[in-house]
GROMACS .gro file of C-alpha atoms in nm:
model
  395
    1MET     CA    1  11.892  10.974  13.073
    2THR     CA    2  12.078  11.053  12.752
    3PRO     CA    3  11.827  11.048  12.463
    4PRO     CA    4  11.906  10.768  12.214
    5LEU     CA    5  11.956  11.003  11.917
    6GLN     CA    6  12.154  11.269  12.102
    7GLY     CA    7  12.452  11.370  11.890
    8LEU     CA    8  12.263  11.322  11.564
    9ARG     CA    9  12.223  11.644  11.364
   10VAL     CA   10  11.938  11.671  11.113
   11LEU     CA   11  11.883  11.955  10.865
   12ASP     CA   12  11.512  11.980  10.783
   13LEU     CA   13  11.478  12.160  10.448
   14ALA     CA   14  11.135  12.014  10.375
   15THR     CA   15  10.793  12.181  10.385
   16LEU     CA   16  10.442  12.074  10.478
   17PHE     CA   17  10.413  11.729  10.621
   18ALA     CA   18  10.592  11.403  10.531
   19GLY     CA   19  10.951  11.532  10.537
   20PRO     CA   20  10.910  11.767  10.834
   21MET     CA   21  10.723  11.504  11.034
   22CYS     CA   22  11.008  11.258  10.978
   23ALA     CA   23  11.245  11.517  11.126
   24THR     CA   24  11.004  11.571  11.417
   25LEU     CA   25  11.008  11.200  11.497
   26LEU     CA   26  11.389  11.205  11.506
   27GLY     CA   27  11.392  11.519  11.719
   28ASP     CA   28  11.153  11.362  11.970
   29PHE     CA   29  11.426  11.113  12.062
   30GLY     CA   30  11.708  11.358  12.097
   31ALA     CA   31  11.833  11.444  11.749
   32GLU     CA   32  11.929  11.808  11.704
   33VAL     CA   33  11.697  11.923  11.426
   34ILE     CA   34  11.766  12.251  11.248
   35LYS     CA   35  11.464  12.368  11.051
   36VAL     CA   36  11.577  12.565  10.744
   37GLU     CA   37  11.307  12.788  10.594
   38HIS     CA   38  11.307  13.048  10.319
   39PRO     CA   39  11.336  13.401  10.464
   40ALA     CA   40  11.018  13.522  10.290
   41LYS     CA   41  10.831  13.192  10.240
   42PRO     CA   42  10.816  12.993  10.563
   43ASP     CA   43  10.693  12.635  10.578
   44PRO     CA   44  10.326  12.658  10.469
   45SER     CA   45  10.227  12.439  10.764
   46ARG     CA   46  10.268  12.751  10.979
   47GLY     CA   47   9.952  12.881  10.811
   48HIS     CA   48   9.754  12.557  10.783
   49GLY     CA   49   9.444  12.518  10.998
   50PRO     CA   50   9.333  12.723  11.298
   51ALA     CA   51   9.559  12.981  11.461
   52LYS     CA   52   9.560  13.148  11.803
   53ASP     CA   53   9.677  13.509  11.834
   54GLY     CA   54   9.809  13.479  11.479
   55VAL     CA   55  10.024  13.175  11.564
   56GLY     CA   56   9.954  12.858  11.363
   57LEU     CA   57   9.878  12.570  11.598
   58TRP     CA   58   9.968  12.287  11.359
   59TRP     CA   59  10.322  12.424  11.344
   60LYS     CA   60  10.352  12.397  11.722
   61VAL     CA   61  10.333  12.017  11.681
   62LEU     CA   62  10.521  11.979  11.353
   63GLY     CA   63  10.796  12.221  11.455
   64ARG     CA   64  10.855  12.088  11.804
   65ASN     CA   65  11.212  12.008  11.911
   66LYS     CA   66  11.347  12.204  11.612
   67ARG     CA   67  11.571  12.511  11.600
   68ALA     CA   68  11.437  12.748  11.334
   69ILE     CA   69  11.666  12.933  11.095
   70THR     CA   70  11.615  13.111  10.761
   71LEU     CA   71  11.827  13.056  10.452
   72ASP     CA   72  11.762  13.122  10.084
   73LEU     CA   73  11.928  12.822   9.922
   74SER     CA   74  11.908  12.973   9.574
   75THR     CA   75  12.155  13.249   9.664
   76PRO     CA   76  12.534  13.204   9.666
   77GLY     CA   77  12.549  13.290  10.035
   78GLY     CA   78  12.267  13.051  10.117
   79ARG     CA   79  12.432  12.771   9.918
   80ALA     CA   80  12.767  12.823  10.087
   81THR     CA   81  12.610  12.836  10.432
   82LEU     CA   82  12.411  12.519  10.376
   83LEU     CA   83  12.723  12.333  10.264
   84ARG     CA   84  12.893  12.444  10.586
   85LEU     CA   85  12.595  12.319  10.784
   86ALA     CA   86  12.587  11.991  10.588
   87ALA     CA   87  12.951  11.932  10.676
   88THR     CA   88  12.843  11.918  11.043
   89ALA     CA   89  12.525  11.716  10.991
   90ASP     CA   90  12.429  11.350  10.974
   91VAL     CA   91  12.102  11.382  10.781
   92VAL     CA   92  11.945  11.625  10.536
   93VAL     CA   93  11.570  11.594  10.474
   94GLU     CA   94  11.432  11.768  10.164
   95ASN     CA   95  11.119  11.749   9.951
   96PHE     CA   96  11.188  11.978   9.656
   97ARG     CA   97  11.095  11.853   9.310
   98PRO     CA   98  11.372  11.635   9.162
   99GLY     CA   99  11.648  11.850   9.016
  100THR     CA  100  11.587  12.156   9.234
  101LEU     CA  101  11.880  12.101   9.470
  102GLU     CA  102  12.099  12.021   9.170
  103LYS     CA  103  11.997  12.349   9.008
  104TRP     CA  104  12.122  12.531   9.317
  105GLY     CA  105  12.450  12.338   9.325
  106LEU     CA  106  12.335  12.143   9.630
  107GLY     CA  107  12.278  11.797   9.481
  108TRP     CA  108  12.408  11.469   9.615
  109GLU     CA  109  12.751  11.516   9.458
  110GLU     CA  110  12.810  11.851   9.627
  111LEU     CA  111  12.661  11.747   9.962
  112SER     CA  112  12.851  11.418   9.967
  113ASN     CA  113  13.175  11.596   9.883
  114ALA     CA  114  13.113  11.830  10.177
  115ASN     CA  115  13.037  11.535  10.406
  116PRO     CA  116  13.084  11.176  10.284
  117ARG     CA  117  12.896  11.044  10.591
  118LEU     CA  118  12.583  11.246  10.515
  119VAL     CA  119  12.246  11.075  10.455
  120LEU     CA  120  12.042  11.275  10.203
  121THR     CA  121  11.673  11.198  10.248
  122ARG     CA  122  11.456  11.294   9.951
  123VAL     CA  123  11.079  11.284  10.004
  124THR     CA  124  10.859  11.349   9.700
  125ALA     CA  125  10.517  11.245   9.579
  126PHE     CA  126  10.645  11.012   9.306
  127GLY     CA  127  11.014  10.950   9.375
  128GLN     CA  128  11.330  11.067   9.201
  129PHE     CA  129  11.276  10.892   8.865
  130GLY     CA  130  10.997  10.761   8.643
  131PRO     CA  131  10.743  10.934   8.419
  132TYR     CA  132  10.568  11.120   8.704
  133SER     CA  133  10.877  11.220   8.904
  134HIS     CA  134  10.866  11.587   8.805
  135ARG     CA  135  10.494  11.631   8.873
  136PRO     CA  136  10.385  11.830   9.177
  137GLY     CA  137  10.206  11.615   9.429
  138PHE     CA  138  10.073  11.587   9.781
  139GLY     CA  139   9.956  11.307  10.008
  140THR     CA  140   9.604  11.337   9.869
  141LEU     CA  141   9.728  11.206   9.535
  142ALA     CA  142   9.890  10.911   9.710
  143GLU     CA  143   9.566  10.832   9.892
  144ALA     CA  144   9.392  10.835   9.554
  145MET     CA  145   9.652  10.643   9.352
  146SER     CA  146   9.746  10.379   9.611
  147GLY     CA  147   9.406  10.210   9.606
  148PHE     CA  148   9.317  10.339   9.952
  149ALA     CA  149   9.036  10.571   9.843
  150ALA     CA  150   8.890  10.308   9.611
  151ILE     CA  151   8.814  10.072   9.900
  152THR     CA  152   8.705  10.343  10.147
  153GLY     CA  153   8.344  10.452  10.179
  154GLU     CA  154   7.996  10.304  10.162
  155PRO     CA  155   7.923  10.039   9.897
  156GLN     CA  156   7.696  10.266   9.691
  157GLY     CA  157   7.891  10.583   9.763
  158PRO     CA  158   8.193  10.743   9.601
  159PRO     CA  159   8.557  10.666   9.688
  160THR     CA  160   8.647  10.853  10.005
  161LEU     CA  161   8.960  11.045  10.100
  162PRO     CA  162   9.067  11.080  10.465
  163PRO     CA  163   9.009  11.421  10.627
  164PHE     CA  164   9.372  11.447  10.743
  165GLY     CA  165   9.723  11.381  10.607
  166LEU     CA  166   9.717  11.002  10.618
  167ALA     CA  167   9.959  10.929  10.332
  168ASP     CA  168  10.200  11.199  10.450
  169SER     CA  169  10.197  11.060  10.803
  170ILE     CA  170  10.258  10.703  10.690
  171ALA     CA  171  10.538  10.828  10.464
  172ALA     CA  172  10.692  11.019  10.758
  173LEU     CA  173  10.701  10.704  10.969
  174ALA     CA  174  10.854  10.508  10.680
  175THR     CA  175  11.109  10.783  10.615
  176ALA     CA  176  11.223  10.792  10.977
  177TYR     CA  177  11.272  10.414  10.955
  178ALA     CA  178  11.465  10.457  10.629
  179VAL     CA  179  11.690  10.722  10.784
  180MET     CA  180  11.776  10.500  11.079
  181THR     CA  181  11.843  10.209  10.841
  182ALA     CA  182  12.079  10.426  10.633
  183LEU     CA  183  12.258  10.546  10.948
  184THR     CA  184  12.301  10.187  11.064
  185ALA     CA  185  12.449  10.098  10.725
  186ARG     CA  186  12.686  10.393  10.763
  187ASP     CA  187  12.823  10.232  11.078
  188THR     CA  188  12.944   9.947  10.854
  189THR     CA  189  13.041  10.127  10.534
  190GLY     CA  190  13.155  10.460  10.674
  191ARG     CA  191  12.961  10.642  10.405
  192GLY     CA  192  12.620  10.800  10.379
  193GLN     CA  193  12.373  10.743  10.097
  194VAL     CA  194  12.053  10.874   9.940
  195VAL     CA  195  11.711  10.780  10.074
  196ASP     CA  196  11.450  10.806   9.796
  197MET     CA  197  11.101  10.809   9.949
  198ALA     CA  198  10.797  10.829   9.720
  199ILE     CA  199  10.484  10.916   9.919
  200ILE     CA  200  10.274  10.694   9.690
  201GLU     CA  201  10.451  10.380   9.818
  202PRO     CA  202  10.423  10.353  10.201
  203ILE     CA  203  10.044  10.384  10.199
  204LEU     CA  204  10.030  10.110   9.937
  205ALA     CA  205  10.250   9.894  10.159
  206VAL     CA  206  10.004   9.916  10.451
  207LEU     CA  207   9.717   9.798  10.230
  208GLY     CA  208   9.855   9.451  10.283
  209PRO     CA  209   9.771   9.170  10.039
  210HIS     CA  210   9.568   9.368   9.785
  211PRO     CA  211   9.826   9.346   9.503
  212LEU     CA  212   9.874   8.975   9.569
  213TRP     CA  213   9.500   8.912   9.572
  214TYR     CA  214   9.471   9.079   9.234
  215ASP     CA  215   9.782   8.909   9.096
  216GLN     CA  216   9.673   8.559   9.193
  217LEU     CA  217   9.294   8.580   9.184
  218GLY     CA  218   9.203   8.893   8.990
  219TYR     CA  219   9.024   9.001   9.308
  220LEU     CA  220   8.935   9.368   9.361
  221GLN     CA  221   8.810   9.453   9.707
  222PRO     CA  222   8.488   9.656   9.690
  223ARG     CA  223   8.392   9.935   9.925
  224THR     CA  224   8.223   9.786  10.230
  225GLY     CA  225   8.167  10.085  10.458
  226ASN     CA  226   8.243   9.983  10.815
  227ARG     CA  227   8.219   9.614  10.738
  228SER     CA  228   8.510   9.387  10.654
  229ARG     CA  229   8.537   9.130  10.377
  230ASN     CA  230   8.752   8.917  10.606
  231ASN     CA  231   8.541   8.878  10.920
  232ALA     CA  232   8.211   8.964  11.089
  233PRO     CA  233   8.056   9.100  11.296
  234ARG     CA  234   8.272   9.406  11.234
  235ASN     CA  235   8.082   9.731  11.223
  236ILE     CA  236   7.964  10.029  11.422
  237TYR     CA  237   7.639  10.005  11.614
  238ARG     CA  238   7.420  10.266  11.783
  239THR     CA  239   7.319  10.238  12.147
  240ALA     CA  240   6.986  10.321  12.308
  241ASP     CA  241   7.127  10.655  12.426
  242GLY     CA  242   7.244  10.755  12.078
  243CYS     CA  243   7.616  10.670  12.103
  244TRP     CA  244   7.819  10.472  11.850
  245LEU     CA  245   8.027  10.166  11.935
  246ALA     CA  246   8.278   9.976  11.720
  247VAL     CA  247   8.293   9.596  11.742
  248SER     CA  248   8.561   9.372  11.592
  249THR     CA  249   8.574   8.992  11.594
  250SER     CA  250   8.888   8.911  11.397
  251ALA     CA  251   8.953   8.613  11.628
  252GLN     CA  252   8.717   8.316  11.621
  253SER     CA  253   8.702   8.298  12.001
  254ILE     CA  254   8.594   8.663  12.021
  255ALA     CA  255   8.320   8.607  11.763
  256GLU     CA  256   8.186   8.318  11.969
  257ARG     CA  257   8.190   8.523  12.290
  258VAL     CA  258   7.995   8.799  12.121
  259MET     CA  259   7.726   8.555  12.005
  260HIS     CA  260   7.687   8.422  12.358
  261LEU     CA  261   7.669   8.777  12.493
  262VAL     CA  262   7.397   8.895  12.254
  263GLY     CA  263   7.188   8.581  12.308
  264ARG     CA  264   7.245   8.414  11.970
  265PRO     CA  265   7.470   8.114  12.054
  266GLU     CA  266   7.295   7.897  11.794
  267LEU     CA  267   7.472   8.093  11.518
  268ILE     CA  268   7.804   7.945  11.632
  269ASP     CA  269   7.686   7.603  11.508
  270GLU     CA  270   7.624   7.729  11.155
  271PRO     CA  271   7.877   7.578  10.911
  272TRP     CA  272   7.976   7.922  10.783
  273PHE     CA  273   8.055   8.060  11.127
  274GLY     CA  274   8.388   7.880  11.160
  275THR     CA  275   8.585   8.116  10.933
  276GLY     CA  276   8.615   8.491  10.910
  277THR     CA  277   8.528   8.482  10.542
  278GLY     CA  278   8.221   8.272  10.609
  279ARG     CA  279   8.103   8.513  10.876
  280ALA     CA  280   8.166   8.809  10.644
  281GLU     CA  281   7.940   8.647  10.384
  282HIS     CA  282   7.662   8.643  10.645
  283ALA     CA  283   7.725   8.991  10.785
  284ASP     CA  284   7.358   9.088  10.757
  285VAL     CA  285   7.259   8.812  11.000
  286LEU     CA  286   7.539   8.892  11.244
  287ASP     CA  287   7.486   9.269  11.226
  288GLU     CA  288   7.119   9.220  11.304
  289ALA     CA  289   7.207   9.008  11.607
  290VAL     CA  290   7.474   9.239  11.746
  291GLY     CA  291   7.315   9.564  11.640
  292GLY     CA  292   6.978   9.466  11.778
  293TRP     CA  293   7.127   9.381  12.117
  294ILE     CA  294   7.338   9.699  12.136
  295ALA     CA  295   7.038   9.912  12.035
  296ARG     CA  296   6.869   9.805  12.359
  297GLN     CA  297   7.166   9.900  12.580
  298THR     CA  298   7.313  10.227  12.696
  299ARG     CA  299   7.672  10.292  12.601
  300THR     CA  300   7.788  10.233  12.958
  301ASP     CA  301   7.601   9.904  12.990
  302ALA     CA  302   7.713   9.773  12.651
  303LEU     CA  303   8.079   9.853  12.718
  304ALA     CA  304   8.062   9.690  13.061
  305ALA     CA  305   7.898   9.377  12.924
  306PHE     CA  306   8.153   9.338  12.644
  307GLU     CA  307   8.440   9.391  12.888
  308LYS     CA  308   8.301   9.126  13.124
  309ALA     CA  309   8.265   8.886  12.829
  310GLU     CA  310   8.624   8.964  12.719
  311ALA     CA  311   8.499   9.072  12.377
  312ALA     CA  312   8.647   9.360  12.173
  313ILE     CA  313   8.454   9.686  12.167
  314ALA     CA  314   8.533  10.057  12.174
  315PRO     CA  315   8.334  10.379  12.173
  316ILE     CA  316   8.358  10.609  11.871
  317TYR     CA  317   8.549  10.906  12.012
  318ASP     CA  318   8.592  11.260  11.896
  319ILE     CA  319   8.899  11.449  12.014
  320ARG     CA  320   8.717  11.571  12.326
  321ASP     CA  321   8.674  11.211  12.438
  322VAL     CA  322   9.040  11.134  12.361
  323MET     CA  323   9.151  11.418  12.587
  324GLU     CA  324   8.941  11.284  12.876
  325ASP     CA  325   8.991  10.907  12.840
  326PRO     CA  326   9.162  10.747  13.142
  327GLN     CA  327   9.372  10.509  12.929
  328PHE     CA  328   9.515  10.792  12.720
  329GLN     CA  329   9.572  10.985  13.043
  330ALA     CA  330   9.757  10.693  13.199
  331LEU     CA  331   9.982  10.668  12.895
  332ASP     CA  332  10.029  11.047  12.883
  333THR     CA  333   9.936  11.021  12.515
  334ILE     CA  334   9.827  11.384  12.516
  335THR     CA  335  10.091  11.573  12.711
  336GLU     CA  336  10.134  11.934  12.819
  337VAL     CA  337  10.417  12.140  12.672
  338PRO     CA  338  10.512  12.491  12.793
  339ASP     CA  339  10.534  12.754  12.520
  340PRO     CA  340  10.654  13.115  12.552
  341GLU     CA  341  10.417  13.237  12.280
  342LEU     CA  342  10.089  13.070  12.380
  343GLY     CA  343  10.141  12.930  12.728
  344PRO     CA  344  10.077  12.562  12.811
  345LEU     CA  345   9.985  12.350  12.507
  346ARG     CA  346   9.841  12.000  12.497
  347MET     CA  347   9.952  11.786  12.203
  348GLN     CA  348  10.034  11.425  12.111
  349ASN     CA  349  10.331  11.289  12.304
  350VAL     CA  350  10.627  11.107  12.146
  351LEU     CA  351  10.533  10.805  11.941
  352PHE     CA  352  10.646  10.526  12.174
  353ARG     CA  353  10.796  10.464  12.517
  354LEU     CA  354  11.150  10.339  12.581
  355SER     CA  355  11.220  10.211  12.932
  356ASP     CA  356  11.579  10.338  12.959
  357THR     CA  357  11.619  10.620  12.704
  358PRO     CA  358  11.278  10.781  12.653
  359GLY     CA  359  11.204  11.059  12.411
  360ALA     CA  360  11.066  11.396  12.513
  361ILE     CA  361  10.911  11.716  12.378
  362ARG     CA  362  11.162  11.979  12.482
  363TRP     CA  363  10.981  12.271  12.320
  364ALA     CA  364  10.697  12.340  12.076
  365GLY     CA  365  10.741  12.489  11.729
  366ARG     CA  366  10.957  12.803  11.735
  367PRO     CA  367  10.891  13.133  11.554
  368HIS     CA  368  11.014  13.170  11.197
  369GLY     CA  369  11.393  13.216  11.199
  370ALA     CA  370  11.414  13.242  11.577
  371ASP     CA  371  11.748  13.059  11.602
  372THR     CA  372  11.923  13.184  11.288
  373GLU     CA  373  12.193  13.394  11.450
  374GLU     CA  374  12.265  13.141  11.725
  375VAL     CA  375  12.302  12.848  11.484
  376LEU     CA  376  12.522  13.041  11.241
  377ALA     CA  377  12.739  13.170  11.524
  378GLU     CA  378  12.793  12.811  11.638
  379LEU     CA  379  12.901  12.737  11.282
  380GLY     CA  380  13.175  12.997  11.316
  381LEU     CA  381  13.016  13.291  11.137
  382THR     CA  382  13.090  13.629  11.288
  383PRO     CA  383  12.829  13.902  11.340
  384ALA     CA  384  12.973  14.073  11.033
  385ASP     CA  385  12.934  13.753  10.829
  386ILE     CA  386  12.571  13.722  10.937
  387THR     CA  387  12.501  14.087  10.857
  388ALA     CA  388  12.656  14.040  10.515
  389LEU     CA  389  12.433  13.739  10.445
  390ARG     CA  390  12.128  13.940  10.548
  391THR     CA  391  12.233  14.222  10.320
  392GLN     CA  392  12.267  13.974  10.031
  393GLY     CA  393  11.915  13.839  10.100
  394ALA     CA  394  12.048  13.495  10.195
  395LEU     CA  395  11.889  13.506  10.542
   0.00000   0.00000   0.00000
């Protein structure tokens, strides 16, 4: 099958996570992604986290389905080469501080003149304008400033940050959506445009009604640990064999089934039980009922009983469990990818399944600059041209 984004060319100039991950998502469904890195300063994600035989493993995921070239955009040769590449591209993804591309003569005016159909995607911590726009920033700051950290953690504990790039990942998903929206608009207008993505905004969007609650009621959600202010029982509970299980009862019918299962059907008749908010206000009672019952069961028995009762429960997994779970295996959520550097690799598969035009991981992250000469030759540069650019320090 022809991948749905085949024929789309994306230049990934970004580093670390939100911008590059957006390009990865596009590449997973057939876009030709050309990763442009500085000759002496590769994407720092190549050095983040554990490595095997000196090869960064995170990069193998983030750099998958990308051709890797080097180009120093601050040099005349690098600038000229990028403009030639941009003339052949549909999308440029960058995450330099506002004004950096303009300083190099590669701002929207120059890129649009080279290719009026180009979509320039700018991913920064705070956006392209406003009092914070020129500040350096990472996803951690977005997790702090969005309100996410303030509501995460135990009631008497400090605000809690996630131990992975949550804000960057959410921003990457939002940016890929924004790119496809801009490309769809191009089908009507014939012209590209600028996508301005501030990492502080998508994570705020997924917090749901919090701004509205504050606007209309002055309500600030406190930290509640694993409980919810909107329904109960909703928590994690420990089994007799020392395992942790997560229970959720967002639907009224599920909450009632759980009470029957744990032998406390009389609680259903309480006047407060009929709403999620009412149940949340009596979480101590419900946690005692559910937690006490689960504490007398093994993990296997508790899961089987909940499944038979058609009530929602899940074990707390670490990544070892994920790799072995039959549902993830059936979905091929963790798939095997051949790699010439490290051999077979297991990593997350593409984000969703399409019945007729599925995505695919064609290769894992490539070595720094591995495709430079091939890509530039396709652009029409001769071996002498490429040698000259190397001599100038542009490659």
